[in-house]
XYZ file of C-alpha atoms in Angstrom:
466
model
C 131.907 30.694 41.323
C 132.771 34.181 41.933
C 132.526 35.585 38.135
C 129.731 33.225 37.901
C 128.160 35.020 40.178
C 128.423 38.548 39.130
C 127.550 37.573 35.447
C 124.531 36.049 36.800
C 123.815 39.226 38.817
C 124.549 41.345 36.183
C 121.585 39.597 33.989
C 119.383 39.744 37.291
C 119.625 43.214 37.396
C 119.365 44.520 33.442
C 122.458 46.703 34.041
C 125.355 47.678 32.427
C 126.601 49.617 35.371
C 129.632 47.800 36.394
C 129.481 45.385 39.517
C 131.982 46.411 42.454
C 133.652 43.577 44.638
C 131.758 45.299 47.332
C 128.330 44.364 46.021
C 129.111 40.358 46.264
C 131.181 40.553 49.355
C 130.347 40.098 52.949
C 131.018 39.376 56.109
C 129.172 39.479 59.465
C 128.832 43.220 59.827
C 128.325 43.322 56.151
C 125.269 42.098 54.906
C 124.546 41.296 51.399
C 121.984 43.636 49.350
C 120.935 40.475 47.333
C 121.209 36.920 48.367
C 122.596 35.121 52.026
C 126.224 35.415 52.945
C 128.176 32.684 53.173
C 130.689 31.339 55.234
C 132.933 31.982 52.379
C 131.931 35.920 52.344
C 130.293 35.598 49.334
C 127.072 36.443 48.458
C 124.846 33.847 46.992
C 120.956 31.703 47.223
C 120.338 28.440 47.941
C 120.870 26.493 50.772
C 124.721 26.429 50.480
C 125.052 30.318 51.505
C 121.069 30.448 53.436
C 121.123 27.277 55.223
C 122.077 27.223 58.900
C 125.448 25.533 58.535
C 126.491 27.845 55.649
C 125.452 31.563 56.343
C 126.556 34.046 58.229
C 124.623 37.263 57.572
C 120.945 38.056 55.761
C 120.531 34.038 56.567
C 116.329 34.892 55.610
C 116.629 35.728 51.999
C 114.240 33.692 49.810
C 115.139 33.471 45.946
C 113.046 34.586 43.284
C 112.186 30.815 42.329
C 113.318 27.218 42.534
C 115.714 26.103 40.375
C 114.100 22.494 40.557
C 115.535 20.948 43.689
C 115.891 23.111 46.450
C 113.634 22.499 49.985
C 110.761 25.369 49.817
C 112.340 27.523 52.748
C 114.644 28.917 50.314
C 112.736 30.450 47.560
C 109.698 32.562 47.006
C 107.751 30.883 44.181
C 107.782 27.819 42.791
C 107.829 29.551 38.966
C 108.410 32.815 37.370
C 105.439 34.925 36.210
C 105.044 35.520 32.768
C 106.405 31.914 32.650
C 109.837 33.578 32.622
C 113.185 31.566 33.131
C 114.247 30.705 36.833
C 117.992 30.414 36.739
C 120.504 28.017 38.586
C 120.703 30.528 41.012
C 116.411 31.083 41.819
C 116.300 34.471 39.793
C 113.742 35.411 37.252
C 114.935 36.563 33.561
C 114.668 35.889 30.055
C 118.180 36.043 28.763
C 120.741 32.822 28.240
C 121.672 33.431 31.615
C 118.389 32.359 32.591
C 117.025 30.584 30.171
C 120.100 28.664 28.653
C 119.067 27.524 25.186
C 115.723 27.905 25.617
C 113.883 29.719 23.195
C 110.394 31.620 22.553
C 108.016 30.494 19.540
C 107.459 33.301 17.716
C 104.617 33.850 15.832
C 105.672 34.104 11.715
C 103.150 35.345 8.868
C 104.401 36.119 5.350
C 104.850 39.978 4.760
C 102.946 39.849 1.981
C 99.871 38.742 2.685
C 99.511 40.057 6.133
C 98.035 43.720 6.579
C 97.472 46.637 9.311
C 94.034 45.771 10.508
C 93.718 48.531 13.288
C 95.785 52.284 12.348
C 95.202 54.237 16.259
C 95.773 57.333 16.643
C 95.751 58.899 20.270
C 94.537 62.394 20.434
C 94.846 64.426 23.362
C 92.878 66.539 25.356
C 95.667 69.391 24.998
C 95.855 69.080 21.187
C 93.487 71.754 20.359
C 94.899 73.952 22.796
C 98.493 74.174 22.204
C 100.250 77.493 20.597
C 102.060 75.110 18.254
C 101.169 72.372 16.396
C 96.954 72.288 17.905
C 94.923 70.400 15.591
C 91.364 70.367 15.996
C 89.245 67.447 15.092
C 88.534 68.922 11.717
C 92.118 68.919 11.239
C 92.192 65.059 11.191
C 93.442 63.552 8.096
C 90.896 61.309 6.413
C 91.880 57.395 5.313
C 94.060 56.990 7.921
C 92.377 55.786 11.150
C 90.403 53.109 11.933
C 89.837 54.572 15.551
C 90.677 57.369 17.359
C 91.900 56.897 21.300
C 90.491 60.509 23.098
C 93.171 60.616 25.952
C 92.421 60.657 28.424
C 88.957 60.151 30.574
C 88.734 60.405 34.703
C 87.390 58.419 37.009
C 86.071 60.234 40.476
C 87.917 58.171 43.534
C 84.733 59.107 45.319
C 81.701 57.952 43.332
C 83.823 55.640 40.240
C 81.704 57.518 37.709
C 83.360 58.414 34.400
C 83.715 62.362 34.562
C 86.260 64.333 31.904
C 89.521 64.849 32.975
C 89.281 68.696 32.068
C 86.067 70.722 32.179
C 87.421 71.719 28.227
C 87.225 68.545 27.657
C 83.835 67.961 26.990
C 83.498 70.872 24.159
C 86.026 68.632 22.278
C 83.453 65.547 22.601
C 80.870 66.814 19.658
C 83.746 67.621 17.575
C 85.113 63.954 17.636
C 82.004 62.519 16.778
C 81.202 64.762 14.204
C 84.155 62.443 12.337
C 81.513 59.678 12.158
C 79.545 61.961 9.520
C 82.605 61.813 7.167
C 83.865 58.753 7.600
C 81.150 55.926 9.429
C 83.752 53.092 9.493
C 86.092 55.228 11.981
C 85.234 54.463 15.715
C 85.801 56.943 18.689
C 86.778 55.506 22.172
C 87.557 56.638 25.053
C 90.770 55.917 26.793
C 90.670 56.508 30.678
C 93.779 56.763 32.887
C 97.059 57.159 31.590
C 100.462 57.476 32.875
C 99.958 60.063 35.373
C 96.309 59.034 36.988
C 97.664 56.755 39.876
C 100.694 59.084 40.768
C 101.496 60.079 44.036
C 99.603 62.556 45.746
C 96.984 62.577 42.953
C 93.317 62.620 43.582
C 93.011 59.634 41.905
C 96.212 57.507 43.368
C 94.647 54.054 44.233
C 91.126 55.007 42.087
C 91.680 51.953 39.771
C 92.965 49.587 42.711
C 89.862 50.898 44.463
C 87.663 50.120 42.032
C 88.546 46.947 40.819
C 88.613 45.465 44.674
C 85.315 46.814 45.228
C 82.221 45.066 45.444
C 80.415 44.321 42.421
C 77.589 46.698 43.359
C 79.917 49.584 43.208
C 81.535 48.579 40.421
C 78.629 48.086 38.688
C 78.280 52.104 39.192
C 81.432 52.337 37.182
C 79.656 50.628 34.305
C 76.095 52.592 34.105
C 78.503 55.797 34.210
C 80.490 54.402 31.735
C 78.166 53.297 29.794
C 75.909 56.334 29.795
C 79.223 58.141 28.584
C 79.414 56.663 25.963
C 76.086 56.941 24.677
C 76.325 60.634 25.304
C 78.904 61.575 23.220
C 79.274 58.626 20.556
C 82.290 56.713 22.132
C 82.041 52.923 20.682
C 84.310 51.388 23.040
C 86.502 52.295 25.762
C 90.767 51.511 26.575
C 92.089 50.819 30.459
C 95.005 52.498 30.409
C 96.316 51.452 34.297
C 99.846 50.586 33.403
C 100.499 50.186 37.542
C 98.374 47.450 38.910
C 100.043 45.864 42.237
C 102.948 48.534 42.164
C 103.207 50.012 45.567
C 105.440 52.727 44.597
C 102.666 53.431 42.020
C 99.887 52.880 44.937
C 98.918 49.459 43.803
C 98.053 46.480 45.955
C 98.787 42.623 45.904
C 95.270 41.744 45.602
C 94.978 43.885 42.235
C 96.503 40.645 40.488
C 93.405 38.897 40.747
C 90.837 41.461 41.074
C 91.669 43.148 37.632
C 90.829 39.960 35.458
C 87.847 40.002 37.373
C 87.161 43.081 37.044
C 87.574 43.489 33.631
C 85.199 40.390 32.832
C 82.010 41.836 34.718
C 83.191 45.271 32.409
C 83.136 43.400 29.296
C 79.759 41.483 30.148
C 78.263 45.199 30.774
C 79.891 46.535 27.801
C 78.520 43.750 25.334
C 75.400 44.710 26.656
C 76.066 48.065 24.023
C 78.315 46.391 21.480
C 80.898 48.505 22.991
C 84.814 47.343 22.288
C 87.318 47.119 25.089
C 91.013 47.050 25.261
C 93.772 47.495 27.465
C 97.049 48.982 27.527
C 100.015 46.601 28.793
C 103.659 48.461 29.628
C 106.517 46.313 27.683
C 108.942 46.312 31.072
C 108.799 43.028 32.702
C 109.053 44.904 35.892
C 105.210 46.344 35.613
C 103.858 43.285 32.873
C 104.548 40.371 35.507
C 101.495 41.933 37.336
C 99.329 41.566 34.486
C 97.549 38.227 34.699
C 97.607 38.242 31.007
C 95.866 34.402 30.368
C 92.691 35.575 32.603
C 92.431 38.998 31.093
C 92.994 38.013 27.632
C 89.660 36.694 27.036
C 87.837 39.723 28.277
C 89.437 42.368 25.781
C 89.589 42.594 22.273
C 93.084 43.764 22.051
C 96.236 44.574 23.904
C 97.792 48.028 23.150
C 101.341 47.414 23.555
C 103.326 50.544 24.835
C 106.811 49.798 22.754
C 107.599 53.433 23.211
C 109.153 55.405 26.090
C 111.766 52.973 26.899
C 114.221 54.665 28.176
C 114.793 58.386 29.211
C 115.420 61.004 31.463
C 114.166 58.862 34.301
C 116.594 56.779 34.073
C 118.896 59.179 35.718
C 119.560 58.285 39.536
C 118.494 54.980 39.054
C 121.527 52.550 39.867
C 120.360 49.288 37.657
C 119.650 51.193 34.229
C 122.175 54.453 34.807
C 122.185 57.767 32.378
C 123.261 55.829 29.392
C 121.696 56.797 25.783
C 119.664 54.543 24.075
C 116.450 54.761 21.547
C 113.578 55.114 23.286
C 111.691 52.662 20.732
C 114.426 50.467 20.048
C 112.929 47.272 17.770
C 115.369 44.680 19.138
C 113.969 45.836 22.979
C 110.227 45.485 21.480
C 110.990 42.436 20.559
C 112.519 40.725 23.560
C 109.088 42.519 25.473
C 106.727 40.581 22.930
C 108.023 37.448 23.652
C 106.596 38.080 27.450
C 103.325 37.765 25.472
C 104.215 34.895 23.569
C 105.442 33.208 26.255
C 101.431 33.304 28.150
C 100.052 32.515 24.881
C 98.376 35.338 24.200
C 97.084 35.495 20.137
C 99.117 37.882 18.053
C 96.048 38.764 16.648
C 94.831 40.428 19.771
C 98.065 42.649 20.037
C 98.551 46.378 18.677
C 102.067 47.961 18.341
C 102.565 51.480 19.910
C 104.490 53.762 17.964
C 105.627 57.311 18.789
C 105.248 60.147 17.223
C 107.489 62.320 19.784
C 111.174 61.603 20.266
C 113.189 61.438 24.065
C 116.288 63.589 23.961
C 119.124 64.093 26.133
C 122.112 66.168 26.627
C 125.068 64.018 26.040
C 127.715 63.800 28.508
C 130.287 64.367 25.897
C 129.760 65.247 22.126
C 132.017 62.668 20.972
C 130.358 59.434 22.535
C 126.849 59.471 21.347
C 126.018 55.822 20.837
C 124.101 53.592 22.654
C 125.593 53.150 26.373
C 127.050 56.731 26.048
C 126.589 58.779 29.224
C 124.441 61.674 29.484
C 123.919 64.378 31.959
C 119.931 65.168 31.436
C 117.134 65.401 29.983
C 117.935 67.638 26.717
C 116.574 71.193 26.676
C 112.858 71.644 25.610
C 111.172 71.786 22.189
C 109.764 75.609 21.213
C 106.754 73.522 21.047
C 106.836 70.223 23.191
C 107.880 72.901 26.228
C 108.957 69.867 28.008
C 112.938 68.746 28.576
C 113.840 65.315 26.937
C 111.007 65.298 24.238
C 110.405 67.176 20.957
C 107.626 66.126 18.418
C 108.335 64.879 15.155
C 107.445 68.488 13.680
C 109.918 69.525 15.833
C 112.850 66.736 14.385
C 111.719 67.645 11.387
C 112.217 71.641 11.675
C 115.684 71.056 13.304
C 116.660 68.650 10.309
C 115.935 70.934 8.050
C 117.067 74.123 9.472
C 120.616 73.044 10.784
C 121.325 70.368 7.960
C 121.073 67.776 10.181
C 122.273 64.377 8.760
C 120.548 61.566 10.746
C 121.721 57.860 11.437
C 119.872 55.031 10.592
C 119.954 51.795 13.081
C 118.252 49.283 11.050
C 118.457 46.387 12.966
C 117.103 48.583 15.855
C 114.569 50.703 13.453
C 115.084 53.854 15.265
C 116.751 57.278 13.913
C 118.850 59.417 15.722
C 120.727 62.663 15.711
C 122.624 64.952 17.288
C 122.666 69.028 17.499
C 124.321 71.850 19.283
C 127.422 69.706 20.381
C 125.400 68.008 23.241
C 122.071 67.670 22.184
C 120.785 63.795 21.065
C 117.373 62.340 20.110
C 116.206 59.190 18.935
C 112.625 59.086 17.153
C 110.838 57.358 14.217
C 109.833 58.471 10.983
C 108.584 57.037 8.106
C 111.656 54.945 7.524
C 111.497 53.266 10.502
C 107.653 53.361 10.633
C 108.035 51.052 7.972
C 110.379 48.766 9.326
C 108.251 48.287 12.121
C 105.549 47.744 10.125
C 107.096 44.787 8.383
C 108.115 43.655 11.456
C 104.844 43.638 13.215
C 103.168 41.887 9.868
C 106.375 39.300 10.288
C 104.117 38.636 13.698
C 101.173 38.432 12.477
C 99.784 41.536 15.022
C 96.665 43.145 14.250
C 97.631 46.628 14.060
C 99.341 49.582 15.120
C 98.724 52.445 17.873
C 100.389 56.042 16.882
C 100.805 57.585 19.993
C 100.344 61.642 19.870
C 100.034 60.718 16.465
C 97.712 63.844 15.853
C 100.155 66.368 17.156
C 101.900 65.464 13.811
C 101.550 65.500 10.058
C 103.189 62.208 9.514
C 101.000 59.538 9.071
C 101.160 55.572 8.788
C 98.290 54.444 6.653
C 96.909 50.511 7.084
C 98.654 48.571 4.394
């Protein structure tokens, strides 16, 4: 029971941090972090280590979920969201631990016949302004794109009308639609939010929760602003980017759960009004996705951007489940396992675009001579000339330092990810075209609609539809 225990606590956690004997045993001044302790002094769920006959310590704790047969005192929810695995033990997952033999239905097209529907490319508001590597507009390349993501528009957390995030912002506006004169098919929307917008101690912490549990008259201020927006300066459709709903560390609230579906039908009704598109960007951690109610907001939007990028980094660091332990930031055989969270609410691969990355994460290696996955590293790696941020260069970047220190890369095919090392200590992992493609067969394999090149117009590299 004991190394049943810790295996199964292992898989509830996603670590490979090693489990101490102190973390599963207890006693009456000890309590347990997870689960009831027993009379045994051994952590566990269930009612024999929480019932009243059986626990001495933390005798409240609830499980995750029930098993099947335990009285409703002793777990939280009768099922997992996402329609994830509850295991023997009341814990959500999607491994074998959880699951057992149960497996995901996976959607299958033939290569061949399958093609790239939607190419995205994100362009930021920073782009033209950079000392390195700025692209204008004009700069785009032509063929490429069937839309281009602006990134990113504001909301005000007084009023909910659609303002620019920068006051430069709006000189880039004319420039983007400008595009439509060379190439009509392309379509310009706006994204608002982004990864930052409900941070702590911004102005606009709670400004989506507060918006979609307002009223419907207020909201319906959201959608004139937006609306007029877009009209202004030639956006066609418009991107949610709040990768945070419910969060409280990332000032969400409960109630977001159900008022975001909602919300996000009364925005489509007012958008259709226009013939304006909407989509909506979804993180790939289970952590943030189970707070999507994906089968009620599914039939509001016309696609899912999927962020299969930025999976792990520097931020990792300090955190005792995941640990400073290398691994690719855009690893395929993570995507994957993320996707099936989709599959799993039913949601039609033909709603779903793959994010791709167009930046690497980097790190600075613990030691030089353990640099594969699960390695330990001591930071973030030291900052491109031209990203001027620790733990990320642009492809440019990879590319320079390739070719200037005769840099042999590795190729993990399974995982479709490159990396390499430099100075000693210095490791990235990124995509290029190699792995672009693999990914690309990959997401036709899945019959997904497109693909979403993130920063993709910081770079020269392109992935065309095929």
């Amino acid at each position: 029971m004991r190394l049943t225990w810790v295996t199964t606590l292992v898989a509830l956690l996603l670590t490979s941090t090693p489990i101490l004997a102190a973390d599963i045993y207890c006693d009456k001044s000890t309590p347990c972090e997870i689960g009831c302790c027993g009379t045994n002094n051994v952590c566990g769920t269930g009612p024999d280590y929480c019932s009243k006959a059986k626990c001495i310590n933390n005798c409240d704790f609830k499980a995750e979920c029930n098993p099947g047969n335990w009285p409703s005192q002793y777990f939280n929810a009768t099922k997992c969201p996402l329609n994830v695995c509850c295991s023997k033990y009341g814990f959500c997952g999607t491994t074998e631990e959880f699951c057992g033999e149960e497996t995901v239905k996976r959607p299958s097209c033939n290569i061949g016949s399958q093609s790239v529907k939607r190419v995205i490319g994100y362009y930021g508001s920073g782009g033209a302004s950079r000392e390195c590597s700025a692209m204008l507009p004009s700069s785009f390349p032509q063929g490429i794109y069937t839309h281009i993501y602006f990134a990113f528009g504001s909301i005000d957390p007084k009023t909910f009308k659609v303002v620019a995030a920068n006051k430069a912002d709006e000189a880039l506006y004319p420039r983007l639609a400008a595009l439509k004169l060379r190439d009509r098919s392309q379509e310009l929307w706006l994204s608002i939010g982004g990864w930052t917008f409900s941070d702590n101690g911004s102005p606009t912490a709670t400004t989506f929760s507060d918006l979609v549990n307002a009223d419907e008259t207020r909201q319906r201020v959201f959608f004139a602003s937006l609306t007029l927006f877009m009209q202004t300066w030639g956006f066609s459709g418009v991107d949610i980017d709040w990768e945070y709903p419910v969060d409280h560390d990332r000032n969400g609230r409960e109630s977001d759960f159900k008022a975001y579906p909602r919300f996000l039908k009364r925005l489509k009704s007012a958008l259709n009004d226009y013939k304006y598109g909407l989509s909506v960007t979804l993180p790939t951690s289970y952590w943030y996705l189970q707070h999507f109610d994906l089968e009620n907001i599914e039939p509001s939007v016309d696609w899912f951007n999927v962020m299969s990028y930025d999976l792990h980094g520097a931020w990792d660091i300090g955190n005792k489940w995941t640990g400073a332990y290398v691994g690719a930031h855009s690893n395929l055989t993570e995507i994957k396992s993320s996707l099936d969270l989709l599959w799993r609410n039913k949601v039609s691969p033909s709603k779903v675009v793959l994010g791709l990355a167009f930046y690497g994460r980097a790190v600075t290696l613990a030691s030089p001579s353990c640099s594969e996955p699960g390695c330990p590293y001591l930071s973030a790696a030291d900052p491109g000339l031209c990203s001027g941020e620790a733990g990320i260069l642009f492809n440019s970047e990879i590319t320079d330092l390739i070719s200037e220190k005769k840099l042999r890369p590795k190729l993990y095919k399974d995982a479709a990810v490159k990396t390499v090392q430099w100075n000693n200590d210095q490791w990235v992992s990124y995509d290029d075209r190699d792995t672009w493609k693999l990914k690309a067969n990959f997401l036709k394999s899945q019959c997904l609609s497109g693909v979403l090149q993130h920063w993709a117009l910081r770079s020269t590299l392109t992935l065309a539809p095929a």
